[in-house]
Short mmCIF file of N, CA and C in Angstrom, two decimals:
data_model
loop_
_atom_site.label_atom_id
_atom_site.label_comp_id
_atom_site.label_asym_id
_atom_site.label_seq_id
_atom_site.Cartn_x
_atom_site.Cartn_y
_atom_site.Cartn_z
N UNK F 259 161.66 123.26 45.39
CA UNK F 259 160.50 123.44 44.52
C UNK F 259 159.40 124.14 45.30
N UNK F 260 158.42 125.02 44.74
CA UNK F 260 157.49 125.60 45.13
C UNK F 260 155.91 125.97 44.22
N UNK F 261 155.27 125.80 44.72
CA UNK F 261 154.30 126.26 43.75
C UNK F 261 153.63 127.79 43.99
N UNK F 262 153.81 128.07 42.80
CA UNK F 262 153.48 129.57 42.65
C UNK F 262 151.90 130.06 42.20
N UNK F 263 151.36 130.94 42.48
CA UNK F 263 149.63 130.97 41.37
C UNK F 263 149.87 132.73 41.62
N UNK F 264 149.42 133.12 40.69
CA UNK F 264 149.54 134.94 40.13
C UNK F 264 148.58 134.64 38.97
N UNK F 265 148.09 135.78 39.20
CA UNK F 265 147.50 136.55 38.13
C UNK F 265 148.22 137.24 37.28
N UNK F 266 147.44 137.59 35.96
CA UNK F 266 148.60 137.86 35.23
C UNK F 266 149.29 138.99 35.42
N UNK F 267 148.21 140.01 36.04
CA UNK F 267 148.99 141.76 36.68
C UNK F 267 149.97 141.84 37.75
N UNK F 268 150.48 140.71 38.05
CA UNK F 268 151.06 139.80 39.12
C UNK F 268 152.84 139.36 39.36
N UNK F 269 152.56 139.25 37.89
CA UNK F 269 153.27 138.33 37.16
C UNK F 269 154.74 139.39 36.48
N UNK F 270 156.42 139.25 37.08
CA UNK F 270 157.15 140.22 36.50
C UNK F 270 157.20 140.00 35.42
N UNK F 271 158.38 140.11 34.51
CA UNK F 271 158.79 140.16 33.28
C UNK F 271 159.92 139.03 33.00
N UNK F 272 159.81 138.42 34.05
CA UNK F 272 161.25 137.16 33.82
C UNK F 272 160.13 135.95 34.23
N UNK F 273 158.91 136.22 34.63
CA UNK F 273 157.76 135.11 35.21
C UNK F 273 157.05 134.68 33.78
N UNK F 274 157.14 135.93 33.51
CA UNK F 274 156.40 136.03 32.12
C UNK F 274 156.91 134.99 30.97
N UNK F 275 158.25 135.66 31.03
CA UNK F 275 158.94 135.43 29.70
C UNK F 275 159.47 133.65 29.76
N UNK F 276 159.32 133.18 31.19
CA UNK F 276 159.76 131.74 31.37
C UNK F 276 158.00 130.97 31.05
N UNK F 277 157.17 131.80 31.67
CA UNK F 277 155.89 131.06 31.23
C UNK F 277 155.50 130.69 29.27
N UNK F 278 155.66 131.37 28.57
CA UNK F 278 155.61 131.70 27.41
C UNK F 278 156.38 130.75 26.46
N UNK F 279 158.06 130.74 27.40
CA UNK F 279 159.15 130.26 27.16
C UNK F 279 159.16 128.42 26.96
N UNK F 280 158.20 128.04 28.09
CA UNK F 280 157.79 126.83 28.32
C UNK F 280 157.03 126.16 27.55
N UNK F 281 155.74 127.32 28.13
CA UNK F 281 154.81 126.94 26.58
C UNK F 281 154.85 126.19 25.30
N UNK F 282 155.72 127.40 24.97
CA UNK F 282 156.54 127.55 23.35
C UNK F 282 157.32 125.80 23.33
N UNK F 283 158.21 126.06 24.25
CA UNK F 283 158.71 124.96 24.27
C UNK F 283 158.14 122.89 24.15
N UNK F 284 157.18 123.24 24.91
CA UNK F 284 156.40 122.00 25.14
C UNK F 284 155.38 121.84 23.69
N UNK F 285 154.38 122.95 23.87
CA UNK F 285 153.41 122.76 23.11
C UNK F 285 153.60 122.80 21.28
N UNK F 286 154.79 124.06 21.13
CA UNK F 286 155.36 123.94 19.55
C UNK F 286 156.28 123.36 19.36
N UNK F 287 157.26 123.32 19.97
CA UNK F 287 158.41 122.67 19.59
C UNK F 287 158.16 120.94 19.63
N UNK F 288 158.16 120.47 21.40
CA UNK F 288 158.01 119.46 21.26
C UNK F 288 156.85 118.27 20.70
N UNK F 289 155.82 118.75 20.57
CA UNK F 289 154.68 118.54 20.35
C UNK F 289 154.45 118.94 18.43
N UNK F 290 155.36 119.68 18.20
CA UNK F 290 155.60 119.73 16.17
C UNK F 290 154.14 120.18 16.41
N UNK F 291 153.46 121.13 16.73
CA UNK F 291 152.44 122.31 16.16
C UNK F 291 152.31 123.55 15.98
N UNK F 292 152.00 123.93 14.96
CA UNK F 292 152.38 125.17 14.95
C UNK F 292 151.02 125.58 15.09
N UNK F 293 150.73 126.46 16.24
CA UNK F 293 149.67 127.22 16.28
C UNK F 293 149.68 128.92 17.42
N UNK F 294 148.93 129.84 17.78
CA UNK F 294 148.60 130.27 18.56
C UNK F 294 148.78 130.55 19.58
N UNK F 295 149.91 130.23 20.69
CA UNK F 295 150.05 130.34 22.07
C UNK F 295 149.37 131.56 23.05
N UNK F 296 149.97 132.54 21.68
CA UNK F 296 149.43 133.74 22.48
C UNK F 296 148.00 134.27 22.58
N UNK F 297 147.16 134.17 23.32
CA UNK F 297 145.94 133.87 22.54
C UNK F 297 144.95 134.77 23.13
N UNK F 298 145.59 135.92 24.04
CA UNK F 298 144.53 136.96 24.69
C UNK F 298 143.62 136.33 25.80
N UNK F 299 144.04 135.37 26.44
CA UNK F 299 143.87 135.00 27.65
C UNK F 299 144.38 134.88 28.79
N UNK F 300 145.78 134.99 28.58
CA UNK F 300 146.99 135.16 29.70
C UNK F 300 146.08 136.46 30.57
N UNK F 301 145.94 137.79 30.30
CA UNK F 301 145.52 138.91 30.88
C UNK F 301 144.69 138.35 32.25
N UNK F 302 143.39 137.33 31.62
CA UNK F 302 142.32 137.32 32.43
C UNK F 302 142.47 135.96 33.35
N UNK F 303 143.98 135.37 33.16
CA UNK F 303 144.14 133.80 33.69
C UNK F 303 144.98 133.97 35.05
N UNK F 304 144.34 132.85 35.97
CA UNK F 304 145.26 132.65 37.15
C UNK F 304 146.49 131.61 36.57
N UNK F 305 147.85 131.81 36.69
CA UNK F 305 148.65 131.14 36.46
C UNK F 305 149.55 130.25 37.72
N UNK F 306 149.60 129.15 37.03
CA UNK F 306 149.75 128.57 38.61
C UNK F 306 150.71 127.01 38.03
N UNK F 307 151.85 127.67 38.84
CA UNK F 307 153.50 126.83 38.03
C UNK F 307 153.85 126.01 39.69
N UNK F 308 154.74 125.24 39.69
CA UNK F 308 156.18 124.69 40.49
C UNK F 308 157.50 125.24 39.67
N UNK F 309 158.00 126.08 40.74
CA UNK F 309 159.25 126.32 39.86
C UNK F 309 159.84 126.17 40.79
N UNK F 310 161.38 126.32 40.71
CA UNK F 310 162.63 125.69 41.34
C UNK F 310 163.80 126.34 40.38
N UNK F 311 164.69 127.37 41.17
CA UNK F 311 165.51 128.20 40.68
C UNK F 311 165.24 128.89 39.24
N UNK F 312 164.22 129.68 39.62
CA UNK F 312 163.74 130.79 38.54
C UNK F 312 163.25 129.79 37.17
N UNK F 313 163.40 128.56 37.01
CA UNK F 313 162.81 127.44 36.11
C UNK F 313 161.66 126.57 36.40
N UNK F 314 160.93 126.96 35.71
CA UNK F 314 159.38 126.38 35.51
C UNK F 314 159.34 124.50 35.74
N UNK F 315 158.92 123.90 36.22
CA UNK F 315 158.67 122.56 36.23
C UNK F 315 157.64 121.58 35.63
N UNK F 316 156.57 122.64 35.94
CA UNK F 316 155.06 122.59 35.59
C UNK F 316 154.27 123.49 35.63
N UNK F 317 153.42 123.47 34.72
CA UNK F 317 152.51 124.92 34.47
C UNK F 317 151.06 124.61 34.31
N UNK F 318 149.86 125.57 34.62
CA UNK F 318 148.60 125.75 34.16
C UNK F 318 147.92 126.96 34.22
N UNK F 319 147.16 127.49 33.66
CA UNK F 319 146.94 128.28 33.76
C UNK F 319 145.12 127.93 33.96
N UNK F 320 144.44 129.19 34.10
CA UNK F 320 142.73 129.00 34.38
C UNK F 320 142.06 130.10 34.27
N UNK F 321 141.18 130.21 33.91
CA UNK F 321 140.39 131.53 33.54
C UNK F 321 138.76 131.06 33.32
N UNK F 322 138.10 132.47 33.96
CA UNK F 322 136.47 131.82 34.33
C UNK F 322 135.91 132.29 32.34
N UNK F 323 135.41 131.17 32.42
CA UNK F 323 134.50 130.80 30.82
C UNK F 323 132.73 131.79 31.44
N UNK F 324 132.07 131.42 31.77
CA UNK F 324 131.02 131.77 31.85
C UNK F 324 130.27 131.43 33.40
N UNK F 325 129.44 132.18 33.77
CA UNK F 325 128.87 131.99 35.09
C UNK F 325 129.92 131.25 36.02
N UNK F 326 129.39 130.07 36.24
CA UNK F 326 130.50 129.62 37.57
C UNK F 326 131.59 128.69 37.12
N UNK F 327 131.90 128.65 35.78
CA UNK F 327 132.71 128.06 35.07
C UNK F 327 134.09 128.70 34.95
N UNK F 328 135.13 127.76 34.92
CA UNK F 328 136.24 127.95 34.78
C UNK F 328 136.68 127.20 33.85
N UNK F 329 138.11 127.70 33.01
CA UNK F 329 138.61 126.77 31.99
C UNK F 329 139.97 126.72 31.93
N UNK F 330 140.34 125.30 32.39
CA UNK F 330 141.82 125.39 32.86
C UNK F 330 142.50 124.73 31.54
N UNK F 331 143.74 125.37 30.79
CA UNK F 331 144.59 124.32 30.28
C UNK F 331 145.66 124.81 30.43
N UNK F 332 146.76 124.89 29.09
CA UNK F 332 147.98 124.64 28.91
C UNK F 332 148.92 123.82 30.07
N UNK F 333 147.81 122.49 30.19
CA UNK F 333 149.01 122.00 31.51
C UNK F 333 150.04 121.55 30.79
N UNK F 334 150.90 121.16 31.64
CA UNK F 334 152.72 121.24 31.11
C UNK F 334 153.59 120.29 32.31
N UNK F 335 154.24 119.69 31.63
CA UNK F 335 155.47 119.10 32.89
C UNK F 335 156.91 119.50 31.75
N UNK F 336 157.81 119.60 32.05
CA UNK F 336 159.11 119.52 31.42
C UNK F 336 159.35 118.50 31.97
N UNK F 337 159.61 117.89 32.96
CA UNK F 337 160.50 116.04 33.33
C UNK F 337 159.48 115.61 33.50
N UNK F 338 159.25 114.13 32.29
CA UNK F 338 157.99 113.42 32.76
C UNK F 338 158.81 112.55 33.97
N UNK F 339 157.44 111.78 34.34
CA UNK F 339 157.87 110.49 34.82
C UNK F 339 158.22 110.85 36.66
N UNK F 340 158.09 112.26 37.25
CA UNK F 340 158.96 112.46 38.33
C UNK F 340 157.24 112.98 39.33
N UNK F 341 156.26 112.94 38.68
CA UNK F 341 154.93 113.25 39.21
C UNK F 341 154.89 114.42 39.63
N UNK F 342 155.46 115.15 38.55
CA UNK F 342 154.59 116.99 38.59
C UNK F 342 153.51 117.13 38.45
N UNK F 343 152.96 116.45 36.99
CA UNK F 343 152.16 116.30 36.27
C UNK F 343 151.16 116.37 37.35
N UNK F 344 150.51 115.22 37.59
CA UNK F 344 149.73 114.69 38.85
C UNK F 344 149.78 116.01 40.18
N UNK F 345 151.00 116.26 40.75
CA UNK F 345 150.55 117.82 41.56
C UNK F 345 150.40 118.87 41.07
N UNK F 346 150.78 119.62 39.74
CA UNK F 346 150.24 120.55 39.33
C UNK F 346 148.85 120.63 39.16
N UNK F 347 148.35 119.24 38.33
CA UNK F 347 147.31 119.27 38.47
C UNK F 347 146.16 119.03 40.06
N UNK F 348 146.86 118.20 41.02
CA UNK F 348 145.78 118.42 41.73
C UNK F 348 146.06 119.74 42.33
N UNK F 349 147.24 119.74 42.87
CA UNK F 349 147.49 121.57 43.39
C UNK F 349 147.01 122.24 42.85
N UNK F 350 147.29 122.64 41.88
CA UNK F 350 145.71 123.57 40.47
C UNK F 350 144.98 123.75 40.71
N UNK F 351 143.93 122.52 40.92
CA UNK F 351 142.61 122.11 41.02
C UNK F 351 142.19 123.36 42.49
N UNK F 352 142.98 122.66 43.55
CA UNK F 352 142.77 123.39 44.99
C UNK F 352 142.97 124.77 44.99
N UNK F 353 144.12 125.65 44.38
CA UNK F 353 143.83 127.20 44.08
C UNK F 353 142.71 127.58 43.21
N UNK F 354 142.13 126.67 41.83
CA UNK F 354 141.62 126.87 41.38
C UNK F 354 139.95 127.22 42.38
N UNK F 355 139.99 126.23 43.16
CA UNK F 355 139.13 126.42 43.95
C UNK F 355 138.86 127.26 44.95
N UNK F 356 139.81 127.92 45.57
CA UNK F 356 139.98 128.92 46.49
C UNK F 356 140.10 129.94 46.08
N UNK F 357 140.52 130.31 45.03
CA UNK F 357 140.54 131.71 44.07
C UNK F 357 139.39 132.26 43.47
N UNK F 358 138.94 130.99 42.65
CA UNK F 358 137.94 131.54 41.78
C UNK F 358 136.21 130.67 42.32
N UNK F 359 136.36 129.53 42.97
CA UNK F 359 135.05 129.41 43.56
C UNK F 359 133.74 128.91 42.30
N UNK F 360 134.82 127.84 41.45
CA UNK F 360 133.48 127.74 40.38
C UNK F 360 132.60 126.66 40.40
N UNK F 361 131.94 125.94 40.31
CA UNK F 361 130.94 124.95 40.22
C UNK F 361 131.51 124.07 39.60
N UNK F 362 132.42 124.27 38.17
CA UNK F 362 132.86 123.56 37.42
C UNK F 362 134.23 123.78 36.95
N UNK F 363 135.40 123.01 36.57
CA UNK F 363 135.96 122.77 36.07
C UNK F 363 136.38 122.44 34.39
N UNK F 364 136.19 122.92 33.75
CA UNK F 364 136.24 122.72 32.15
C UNK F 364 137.92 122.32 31.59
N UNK F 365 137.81 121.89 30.70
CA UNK F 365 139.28 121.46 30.01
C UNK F 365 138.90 120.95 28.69
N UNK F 366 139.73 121.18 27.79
CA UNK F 366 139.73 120.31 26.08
C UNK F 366 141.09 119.49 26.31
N UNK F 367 141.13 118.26 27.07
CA UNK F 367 142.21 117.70 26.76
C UNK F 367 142.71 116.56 25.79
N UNK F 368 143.98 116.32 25.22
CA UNK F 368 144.18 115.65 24.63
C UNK F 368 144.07 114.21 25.26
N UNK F 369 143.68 113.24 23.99
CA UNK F 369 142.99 111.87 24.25
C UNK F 369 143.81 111.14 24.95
N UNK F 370 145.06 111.26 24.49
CA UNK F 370 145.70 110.35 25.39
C UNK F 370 146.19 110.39 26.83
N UNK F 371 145.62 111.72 26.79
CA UNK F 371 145.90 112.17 28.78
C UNK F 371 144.24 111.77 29.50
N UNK F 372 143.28 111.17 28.84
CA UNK F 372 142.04 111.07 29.39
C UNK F 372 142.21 110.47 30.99
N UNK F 373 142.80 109.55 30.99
CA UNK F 373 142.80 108.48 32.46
C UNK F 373 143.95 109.46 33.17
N UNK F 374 144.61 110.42 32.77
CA UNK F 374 145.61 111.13 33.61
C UNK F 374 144.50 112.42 34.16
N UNK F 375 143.34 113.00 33.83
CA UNK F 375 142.22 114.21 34.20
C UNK F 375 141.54 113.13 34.96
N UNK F 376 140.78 111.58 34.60
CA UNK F 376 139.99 110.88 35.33
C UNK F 376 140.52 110.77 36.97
N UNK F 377 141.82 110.69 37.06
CA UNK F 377 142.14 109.98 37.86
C UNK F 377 141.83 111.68 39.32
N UNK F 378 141.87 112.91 38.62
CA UNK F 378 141.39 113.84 39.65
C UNK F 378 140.05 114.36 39.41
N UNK F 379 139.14 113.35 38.81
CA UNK F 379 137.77 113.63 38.70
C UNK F 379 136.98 113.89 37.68
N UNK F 380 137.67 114.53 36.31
CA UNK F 380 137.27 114.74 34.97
C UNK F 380 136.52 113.83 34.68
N UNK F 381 135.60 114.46 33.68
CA UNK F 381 134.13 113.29 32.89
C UNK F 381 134.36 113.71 31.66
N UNK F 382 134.65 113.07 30.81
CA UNK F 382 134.24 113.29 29.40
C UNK F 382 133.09 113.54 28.85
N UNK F 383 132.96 114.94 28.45
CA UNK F 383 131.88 115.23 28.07
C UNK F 383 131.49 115.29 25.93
N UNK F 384 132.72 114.78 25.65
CA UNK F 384 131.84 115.12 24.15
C UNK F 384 132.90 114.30 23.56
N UNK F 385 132.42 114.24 22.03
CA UNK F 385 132.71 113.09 21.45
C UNK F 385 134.63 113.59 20.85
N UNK F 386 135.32 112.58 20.24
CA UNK F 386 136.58 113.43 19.86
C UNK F 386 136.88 114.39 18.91
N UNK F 387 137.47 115.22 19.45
CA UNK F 387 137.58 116.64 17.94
C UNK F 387 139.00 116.54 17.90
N UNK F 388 139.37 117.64 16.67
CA UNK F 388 140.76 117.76 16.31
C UNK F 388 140.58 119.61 16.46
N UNK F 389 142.09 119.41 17.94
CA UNK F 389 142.26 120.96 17.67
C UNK F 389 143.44 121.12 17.60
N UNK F 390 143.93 121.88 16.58
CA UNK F 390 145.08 121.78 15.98
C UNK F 390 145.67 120.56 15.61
N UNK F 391 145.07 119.65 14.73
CA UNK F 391 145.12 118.37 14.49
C UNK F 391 145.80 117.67 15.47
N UNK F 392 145.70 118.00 16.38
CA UNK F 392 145.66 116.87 17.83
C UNK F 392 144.22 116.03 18.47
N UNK F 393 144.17 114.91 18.10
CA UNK F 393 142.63 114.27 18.93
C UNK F 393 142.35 114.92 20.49
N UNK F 394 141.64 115.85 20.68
CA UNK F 394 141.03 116.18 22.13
C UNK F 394 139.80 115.96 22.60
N UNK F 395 139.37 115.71 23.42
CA UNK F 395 137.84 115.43 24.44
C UNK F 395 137.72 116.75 25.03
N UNK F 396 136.26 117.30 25.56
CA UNK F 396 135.96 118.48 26.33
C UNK F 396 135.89 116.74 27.53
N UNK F 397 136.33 117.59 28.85
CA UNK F 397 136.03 117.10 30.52
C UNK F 397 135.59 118.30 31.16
N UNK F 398 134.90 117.44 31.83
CA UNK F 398 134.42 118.56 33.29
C UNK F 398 134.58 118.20 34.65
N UNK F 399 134.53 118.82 35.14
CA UNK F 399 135.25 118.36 37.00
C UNK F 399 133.87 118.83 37.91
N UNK F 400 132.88 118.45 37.95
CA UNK F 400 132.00 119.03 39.22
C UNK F 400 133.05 119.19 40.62
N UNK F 401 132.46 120.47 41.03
CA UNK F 401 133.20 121.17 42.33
C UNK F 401 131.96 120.63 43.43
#
């Protein structure tokens, strides 16, 4: 296993097509929503996976929102339970920080992952919304 971070100009055509692939996989299929994946942010996002024989493990991607802000989501594990989850995200966190240098951390995550963002620093910042009729919270991570 390794962890990878590219930009998206970075990124071949088999990096691509497994990132997308995953996505698709996790967020529509398993997750029964149909929405958006592709969403004109890949271009401007640092992408930053564990893969292990050309197959994705875990994924996130991050892209700067405004001034010293950054906005990380589509996190992802394919095998729960084996603590990707937990290093993608803190590994994330640390490129996120060395790459892009932001003050803050932003995320809309879903409610029931709240104590899984707390546990690397996230604050809940706003009350619960529905995006894509999924319950989500905005968090923030002071850097």
């Amino acid at each position: 296993m390794q962890l990878i971070s590219k930009y998206f100009d970075q990124l071949n055509t088999s990096e691509l097509y497994e990132i997308l692939r995953v996505r698709s996989e996790i967020f529509v299929v398993e997750q029964n929503c149909v929405y958006q994946d592709i969403d004109g942010k890949d271009q401007e996002s640092i992408h930053i996976y564990i893969e292990e024989h050309g197959r994705i493990l875990a994924y996130l991607r991050a892209f700067k929102r405004a001034d010293d802000v950054v906005q990380m989501g589509r996190v992802l594990t394919r095998n729960h339970g084996l603590g990707l989850g937990g290093k993608i995200l803190h590994d994330g966190i640390a490129v996120i920080k060395q790459e892009m240098n932001p003050s803050q951390i932003y995320i809309e995550a879903q409610t029931y992952a709240i104590g899984f963002y707390e546990r690397e620093g996230f604050v809940v910042s706003s009350e619960e919304l529905l995006e894509d009729e999924i319950p989500h919270v905005k968090m923030l991570l002071d850097i």
